[in-house]
JSON list of C-alpha atoms in Angstrom, two decimals:
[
{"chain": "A", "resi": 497, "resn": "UNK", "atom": "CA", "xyz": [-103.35, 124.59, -38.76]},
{"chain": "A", "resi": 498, "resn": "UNK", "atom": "CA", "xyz": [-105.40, 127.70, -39.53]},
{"chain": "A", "resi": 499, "resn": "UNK", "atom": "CA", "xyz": [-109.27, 127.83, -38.96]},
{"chain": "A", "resi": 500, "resn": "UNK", "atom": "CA", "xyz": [-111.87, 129.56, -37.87]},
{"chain": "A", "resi": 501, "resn": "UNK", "atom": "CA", "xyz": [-112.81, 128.43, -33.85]},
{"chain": "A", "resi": 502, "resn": "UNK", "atom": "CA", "xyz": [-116.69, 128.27, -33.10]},
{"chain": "A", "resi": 503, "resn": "UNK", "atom": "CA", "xyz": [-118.28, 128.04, -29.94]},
{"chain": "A", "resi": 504, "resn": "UNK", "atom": "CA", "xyz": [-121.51, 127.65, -29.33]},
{"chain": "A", "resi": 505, "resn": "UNK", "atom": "CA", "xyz": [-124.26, 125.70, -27.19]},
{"chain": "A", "resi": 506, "resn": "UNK", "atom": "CA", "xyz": [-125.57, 122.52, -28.67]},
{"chain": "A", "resi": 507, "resn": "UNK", "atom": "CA", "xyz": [-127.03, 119.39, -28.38]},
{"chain": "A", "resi": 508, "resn": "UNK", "atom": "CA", "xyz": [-123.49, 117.29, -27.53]},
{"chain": "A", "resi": 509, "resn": "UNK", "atom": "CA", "xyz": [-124.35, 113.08, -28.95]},
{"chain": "A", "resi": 510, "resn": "UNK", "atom": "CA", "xyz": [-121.84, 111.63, -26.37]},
{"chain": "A", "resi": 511, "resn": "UNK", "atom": "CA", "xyz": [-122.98, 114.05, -23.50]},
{"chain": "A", "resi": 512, "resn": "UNK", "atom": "CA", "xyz": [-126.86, 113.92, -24.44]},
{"chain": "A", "resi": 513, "resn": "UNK", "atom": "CA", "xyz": [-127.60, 117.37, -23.54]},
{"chain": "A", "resi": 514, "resn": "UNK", "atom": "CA", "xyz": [-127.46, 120.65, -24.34]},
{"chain": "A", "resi": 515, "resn": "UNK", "atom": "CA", "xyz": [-123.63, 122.05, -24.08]},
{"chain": "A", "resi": 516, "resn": "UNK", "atom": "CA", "xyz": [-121.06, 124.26, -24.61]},
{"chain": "A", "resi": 517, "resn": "UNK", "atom": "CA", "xyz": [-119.17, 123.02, -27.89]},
{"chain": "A", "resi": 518, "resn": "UNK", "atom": "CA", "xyz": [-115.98, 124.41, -29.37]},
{"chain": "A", "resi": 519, "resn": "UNK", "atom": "CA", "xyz": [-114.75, 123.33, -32.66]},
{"chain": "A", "resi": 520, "resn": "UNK", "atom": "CA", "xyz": [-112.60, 124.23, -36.36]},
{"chain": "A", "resi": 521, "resn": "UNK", "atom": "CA", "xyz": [-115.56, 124.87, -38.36]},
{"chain": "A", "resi": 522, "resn": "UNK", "atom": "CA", "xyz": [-115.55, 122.44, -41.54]},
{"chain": "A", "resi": 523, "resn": "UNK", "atom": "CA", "xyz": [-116.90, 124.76, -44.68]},
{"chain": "A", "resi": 524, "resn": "UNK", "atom": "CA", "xyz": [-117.05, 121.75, -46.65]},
{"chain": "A", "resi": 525, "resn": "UNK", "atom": "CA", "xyz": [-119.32, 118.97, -45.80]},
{"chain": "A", "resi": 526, "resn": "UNK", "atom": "CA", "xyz": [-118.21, 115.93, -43.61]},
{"chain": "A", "resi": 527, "resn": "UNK", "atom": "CA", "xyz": [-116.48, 115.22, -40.06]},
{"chain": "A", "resi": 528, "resn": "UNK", "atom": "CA", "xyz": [-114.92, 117.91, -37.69]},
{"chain": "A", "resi": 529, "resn": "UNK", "atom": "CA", "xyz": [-111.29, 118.92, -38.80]},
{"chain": "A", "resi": 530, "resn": "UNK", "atom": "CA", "xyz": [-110.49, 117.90, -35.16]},
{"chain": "A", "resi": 531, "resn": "UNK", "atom": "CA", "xyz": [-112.85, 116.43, -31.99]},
{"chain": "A", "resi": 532, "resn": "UNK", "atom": "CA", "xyz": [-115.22, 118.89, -30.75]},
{"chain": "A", "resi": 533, "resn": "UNK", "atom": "CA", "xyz": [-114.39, 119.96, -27.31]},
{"chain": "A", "resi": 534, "resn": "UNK", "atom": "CA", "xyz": [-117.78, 119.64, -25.05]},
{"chain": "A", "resi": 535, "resn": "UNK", "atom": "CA", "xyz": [-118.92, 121.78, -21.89]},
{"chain": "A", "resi": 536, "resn": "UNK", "atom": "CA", "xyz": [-115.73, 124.18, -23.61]},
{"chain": "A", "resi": 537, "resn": "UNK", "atom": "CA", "xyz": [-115.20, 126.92, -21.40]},
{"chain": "A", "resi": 538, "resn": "UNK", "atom": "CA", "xyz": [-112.66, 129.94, -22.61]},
{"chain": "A", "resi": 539, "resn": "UNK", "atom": "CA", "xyz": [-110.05, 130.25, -19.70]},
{"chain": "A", "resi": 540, "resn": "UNK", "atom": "CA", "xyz": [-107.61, 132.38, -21.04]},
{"chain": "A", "resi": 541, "resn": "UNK", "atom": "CA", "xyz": [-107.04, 135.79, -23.07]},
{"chain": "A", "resi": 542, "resn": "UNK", "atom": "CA", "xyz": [-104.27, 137.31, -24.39]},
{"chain": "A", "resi": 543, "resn": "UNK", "atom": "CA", "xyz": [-103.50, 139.52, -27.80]},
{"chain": "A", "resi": 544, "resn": "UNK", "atom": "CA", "xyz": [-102.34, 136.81, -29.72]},
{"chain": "A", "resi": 545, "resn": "UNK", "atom": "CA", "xyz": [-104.60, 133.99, -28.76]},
{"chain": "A", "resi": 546, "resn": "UNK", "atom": "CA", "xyz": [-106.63, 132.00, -26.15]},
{"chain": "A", "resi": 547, "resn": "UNK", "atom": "CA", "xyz": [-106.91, 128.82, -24.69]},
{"chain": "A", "resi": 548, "resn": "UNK", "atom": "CA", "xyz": [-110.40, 126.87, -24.44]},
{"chain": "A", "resi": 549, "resn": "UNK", "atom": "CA", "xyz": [-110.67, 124.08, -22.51]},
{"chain": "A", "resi": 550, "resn": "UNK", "atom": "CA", "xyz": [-113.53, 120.79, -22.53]},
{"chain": "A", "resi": 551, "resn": "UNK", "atom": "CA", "xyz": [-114.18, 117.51, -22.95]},
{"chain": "A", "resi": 552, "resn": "UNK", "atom": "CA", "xyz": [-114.58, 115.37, -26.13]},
{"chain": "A", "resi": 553, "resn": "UNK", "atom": "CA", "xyz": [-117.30, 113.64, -24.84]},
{"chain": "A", "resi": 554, "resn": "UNK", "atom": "CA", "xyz": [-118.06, 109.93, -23.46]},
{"chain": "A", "resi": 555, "resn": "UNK", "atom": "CA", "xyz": [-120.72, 109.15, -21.22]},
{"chain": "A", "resi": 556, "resn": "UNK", "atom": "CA", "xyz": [-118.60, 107.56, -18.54]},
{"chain": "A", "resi": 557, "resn": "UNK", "atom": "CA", "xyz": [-115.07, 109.14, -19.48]},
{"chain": "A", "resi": 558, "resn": "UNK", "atom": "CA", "xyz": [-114.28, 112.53, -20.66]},
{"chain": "A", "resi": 559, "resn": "UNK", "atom": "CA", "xyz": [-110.67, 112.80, -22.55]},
{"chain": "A", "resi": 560, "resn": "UNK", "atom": "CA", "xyz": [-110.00, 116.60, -21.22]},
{"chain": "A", "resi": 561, "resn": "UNK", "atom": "CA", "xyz": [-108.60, 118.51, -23.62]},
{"chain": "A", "resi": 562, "resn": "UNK", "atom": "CA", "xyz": [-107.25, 121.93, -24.82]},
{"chain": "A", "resi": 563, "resn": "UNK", "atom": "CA", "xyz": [-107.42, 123.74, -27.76]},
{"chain": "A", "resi": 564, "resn": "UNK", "atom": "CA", "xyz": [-104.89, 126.62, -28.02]},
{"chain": "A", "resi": 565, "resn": "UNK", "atom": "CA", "xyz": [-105.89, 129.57, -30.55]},
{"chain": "A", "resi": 566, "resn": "UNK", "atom": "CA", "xyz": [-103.19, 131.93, -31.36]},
{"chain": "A", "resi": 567, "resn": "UNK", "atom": "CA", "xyz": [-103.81, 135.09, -33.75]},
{"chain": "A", "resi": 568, "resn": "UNK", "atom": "CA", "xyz": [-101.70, 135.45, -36.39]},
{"chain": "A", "resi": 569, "resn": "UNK", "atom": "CA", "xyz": [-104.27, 137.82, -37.94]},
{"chain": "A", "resi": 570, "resn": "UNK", "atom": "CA", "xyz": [-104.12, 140.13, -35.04]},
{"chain": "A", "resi": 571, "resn": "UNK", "atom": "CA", "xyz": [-100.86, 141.51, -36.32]},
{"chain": "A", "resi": 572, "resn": "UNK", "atom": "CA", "xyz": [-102.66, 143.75, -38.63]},
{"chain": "A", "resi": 573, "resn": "UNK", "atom": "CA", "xyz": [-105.58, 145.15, -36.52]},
{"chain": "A", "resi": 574, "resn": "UNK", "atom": "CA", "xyz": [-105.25, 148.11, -34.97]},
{"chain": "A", "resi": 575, "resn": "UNK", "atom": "CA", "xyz": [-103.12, 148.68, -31.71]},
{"chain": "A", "resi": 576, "resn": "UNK", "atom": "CA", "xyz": [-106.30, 151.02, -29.51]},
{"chain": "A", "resi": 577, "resn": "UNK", "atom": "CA", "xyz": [-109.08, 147.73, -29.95]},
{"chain": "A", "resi": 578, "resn": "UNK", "atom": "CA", "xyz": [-106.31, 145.49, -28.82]},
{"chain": "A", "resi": 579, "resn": "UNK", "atom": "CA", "xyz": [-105.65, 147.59, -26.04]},
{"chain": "A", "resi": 580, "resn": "UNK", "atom": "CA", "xyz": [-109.16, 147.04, -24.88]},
{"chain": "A", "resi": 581, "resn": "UNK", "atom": "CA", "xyz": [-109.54, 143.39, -25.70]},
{"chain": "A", "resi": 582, "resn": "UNK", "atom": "CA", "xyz": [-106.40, 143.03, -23.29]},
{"chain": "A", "resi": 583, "resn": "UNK", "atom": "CA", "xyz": [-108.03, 144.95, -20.44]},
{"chain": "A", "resi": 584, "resn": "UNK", "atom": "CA", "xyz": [-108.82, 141.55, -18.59]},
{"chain": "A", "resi": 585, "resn": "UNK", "atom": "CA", "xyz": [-110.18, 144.00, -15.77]},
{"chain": "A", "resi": 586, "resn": "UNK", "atom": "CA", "xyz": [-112.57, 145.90, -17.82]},
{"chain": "A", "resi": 587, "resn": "UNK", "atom": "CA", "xyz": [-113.68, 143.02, -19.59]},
{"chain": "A", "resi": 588, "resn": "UNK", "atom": "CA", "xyz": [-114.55, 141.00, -15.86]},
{"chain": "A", "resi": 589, "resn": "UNK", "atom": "CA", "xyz": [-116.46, 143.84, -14.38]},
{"chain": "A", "resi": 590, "resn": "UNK", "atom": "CA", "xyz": [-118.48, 145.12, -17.03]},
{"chain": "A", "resi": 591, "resn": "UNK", "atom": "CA", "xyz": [-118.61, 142.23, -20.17]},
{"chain": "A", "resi": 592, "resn": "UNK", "atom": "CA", "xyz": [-121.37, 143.57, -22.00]},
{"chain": "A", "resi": 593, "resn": "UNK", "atom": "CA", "xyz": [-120.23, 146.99, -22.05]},
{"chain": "A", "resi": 594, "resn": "UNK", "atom": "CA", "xyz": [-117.00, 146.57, -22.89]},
{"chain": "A", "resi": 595, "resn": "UNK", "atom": "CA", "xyz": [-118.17, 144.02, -25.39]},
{"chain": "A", "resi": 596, "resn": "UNK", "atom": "CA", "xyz": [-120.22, 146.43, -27.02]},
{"chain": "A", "resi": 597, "resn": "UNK", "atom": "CA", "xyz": [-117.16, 149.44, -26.81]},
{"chain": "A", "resi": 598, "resn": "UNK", "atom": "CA", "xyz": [-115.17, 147.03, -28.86]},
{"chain": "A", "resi": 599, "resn": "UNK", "atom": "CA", "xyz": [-118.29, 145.96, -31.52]},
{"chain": "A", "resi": 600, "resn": "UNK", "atom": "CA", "xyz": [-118.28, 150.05, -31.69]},
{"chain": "A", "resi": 601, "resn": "UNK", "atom": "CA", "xyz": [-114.44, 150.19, -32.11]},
{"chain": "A", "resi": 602, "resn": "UNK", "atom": "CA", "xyz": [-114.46, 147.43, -34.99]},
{"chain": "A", "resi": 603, "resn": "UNK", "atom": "CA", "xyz": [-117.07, 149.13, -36.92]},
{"chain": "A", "resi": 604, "resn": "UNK", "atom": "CA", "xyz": [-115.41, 152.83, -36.48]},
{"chain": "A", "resi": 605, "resn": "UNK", "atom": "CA", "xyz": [-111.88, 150.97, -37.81]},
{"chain": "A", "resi": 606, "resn": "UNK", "atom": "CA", "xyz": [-113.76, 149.44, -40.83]},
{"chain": "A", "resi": 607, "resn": "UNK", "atom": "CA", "xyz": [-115.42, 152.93, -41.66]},
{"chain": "A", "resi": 608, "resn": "UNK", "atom": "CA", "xyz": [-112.15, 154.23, -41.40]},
{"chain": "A", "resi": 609, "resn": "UNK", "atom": "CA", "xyz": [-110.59, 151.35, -43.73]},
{"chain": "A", "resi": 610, "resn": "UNK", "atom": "CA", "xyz": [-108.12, 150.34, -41.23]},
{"chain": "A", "resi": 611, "resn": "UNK", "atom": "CA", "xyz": [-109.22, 146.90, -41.47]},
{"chain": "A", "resi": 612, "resn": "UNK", "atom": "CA", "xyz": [-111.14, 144.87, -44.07]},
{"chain": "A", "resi": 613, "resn": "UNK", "atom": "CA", "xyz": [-114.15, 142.83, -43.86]},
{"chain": "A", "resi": 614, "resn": "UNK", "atom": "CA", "xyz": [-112.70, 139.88, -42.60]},
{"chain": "A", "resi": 615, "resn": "UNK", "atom": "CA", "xyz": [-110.62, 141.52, -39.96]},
{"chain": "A", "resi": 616, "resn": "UNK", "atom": "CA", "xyz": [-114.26, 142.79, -39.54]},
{"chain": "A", "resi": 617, "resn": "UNK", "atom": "CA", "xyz": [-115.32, 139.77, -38.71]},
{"chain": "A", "resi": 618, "resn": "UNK", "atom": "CA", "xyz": [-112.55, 138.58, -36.83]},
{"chain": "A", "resi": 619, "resn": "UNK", "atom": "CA", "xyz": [-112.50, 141.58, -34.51]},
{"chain": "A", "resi": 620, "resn": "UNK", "atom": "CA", "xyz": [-116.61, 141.23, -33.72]},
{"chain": "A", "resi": 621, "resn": "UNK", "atom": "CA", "xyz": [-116.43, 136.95, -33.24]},
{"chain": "A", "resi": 622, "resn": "UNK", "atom": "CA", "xyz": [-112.70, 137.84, -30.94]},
{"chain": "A", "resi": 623, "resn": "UNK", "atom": "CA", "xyz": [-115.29, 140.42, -28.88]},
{"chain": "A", "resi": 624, "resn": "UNK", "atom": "CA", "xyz": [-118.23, 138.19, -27.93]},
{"chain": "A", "resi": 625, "resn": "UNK", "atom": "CA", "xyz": [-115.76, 135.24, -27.55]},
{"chain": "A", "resi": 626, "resn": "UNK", "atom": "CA", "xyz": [-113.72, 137.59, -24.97]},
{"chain": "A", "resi": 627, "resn": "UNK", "atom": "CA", "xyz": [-116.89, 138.78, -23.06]},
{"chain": "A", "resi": 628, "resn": "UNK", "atom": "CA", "xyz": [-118.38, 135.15, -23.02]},
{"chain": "A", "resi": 629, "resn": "UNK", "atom": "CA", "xyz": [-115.29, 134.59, -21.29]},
{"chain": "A", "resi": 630, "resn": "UNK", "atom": "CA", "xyz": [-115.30, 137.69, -18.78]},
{"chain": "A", "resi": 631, "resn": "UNK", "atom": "CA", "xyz": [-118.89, 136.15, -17.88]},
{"chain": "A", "resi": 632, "resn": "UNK", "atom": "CA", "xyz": [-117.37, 132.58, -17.21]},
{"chain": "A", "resi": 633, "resn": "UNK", "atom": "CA", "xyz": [-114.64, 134.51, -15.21]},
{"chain": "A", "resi": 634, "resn": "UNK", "atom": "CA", "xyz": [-117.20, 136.70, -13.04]},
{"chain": "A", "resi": 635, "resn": "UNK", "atom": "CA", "xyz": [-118.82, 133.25, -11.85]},
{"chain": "A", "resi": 636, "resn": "UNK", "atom": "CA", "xyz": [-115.99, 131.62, -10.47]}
]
């Protein structure tokens, strides 16, 4: 399945709190295209995809589950931001910085027309999702 992965803190029904949600986002009204994983935490990074793992929700049992994103539109972007995203190292001792190097790279490709505005896109959500997950990774 292709799709574009969200994740994002809201208010989780089953849980009844606040949490950390991942999901397929839907653009066409109705359900979820698959469960939405709750209290989702990104715990692991590589080129061609990550793996995000939660629970789909249940006040007395959580289903664990884990949702596998790989990156067939990385192919295309360009080899120097990948580089970076990949620097696991970088990414764990300074997030927001090197968060902010690749925002910088993605916007110096697009000037450039290396990419288009979706890889735009792609390259900015794949930077905030990889230093949301160099923050997670700092904690434990």
């Amino acid at each position: 399945m292709r799709g574009d992965v969200h994740i994002g803190d809201h208010h989780s029904e089953p849980l009844g709190r606040i949490a950390t949600q991942a999901w397929v986002f839907n653009p066409t009204p109705g359900p979820d295209i698959i469960p939405r994983l709750h209290d989702a935490k990104v715990n692991g990074m590589a080129q061609l995809g990550m793996s995000i793992n939660g629970g789909r929700g249940g006040r007395r049992r959580a289903v664990r589950a884990v949702l596998v994103v790989q990156g067939r539109m990385m192919a295309g972007l360009p080899q120097a931001w990948l580089a970076e995203l990949g620097d696991h190292v970088a990414l764990v001792t300074d997030p927001d910085g090197r968060a902010a190097v690749l925002s910088v790279m993605a916007y110096a490709a697009r000037r450039r027309y290396d990419v288009d505005d979706n890889d735009l896109v792609d390259m900015l959500e794949l930077a905030e999702a990889a230093r949301l997950w160099a923050v997670g990774s700092g904690r434990t």
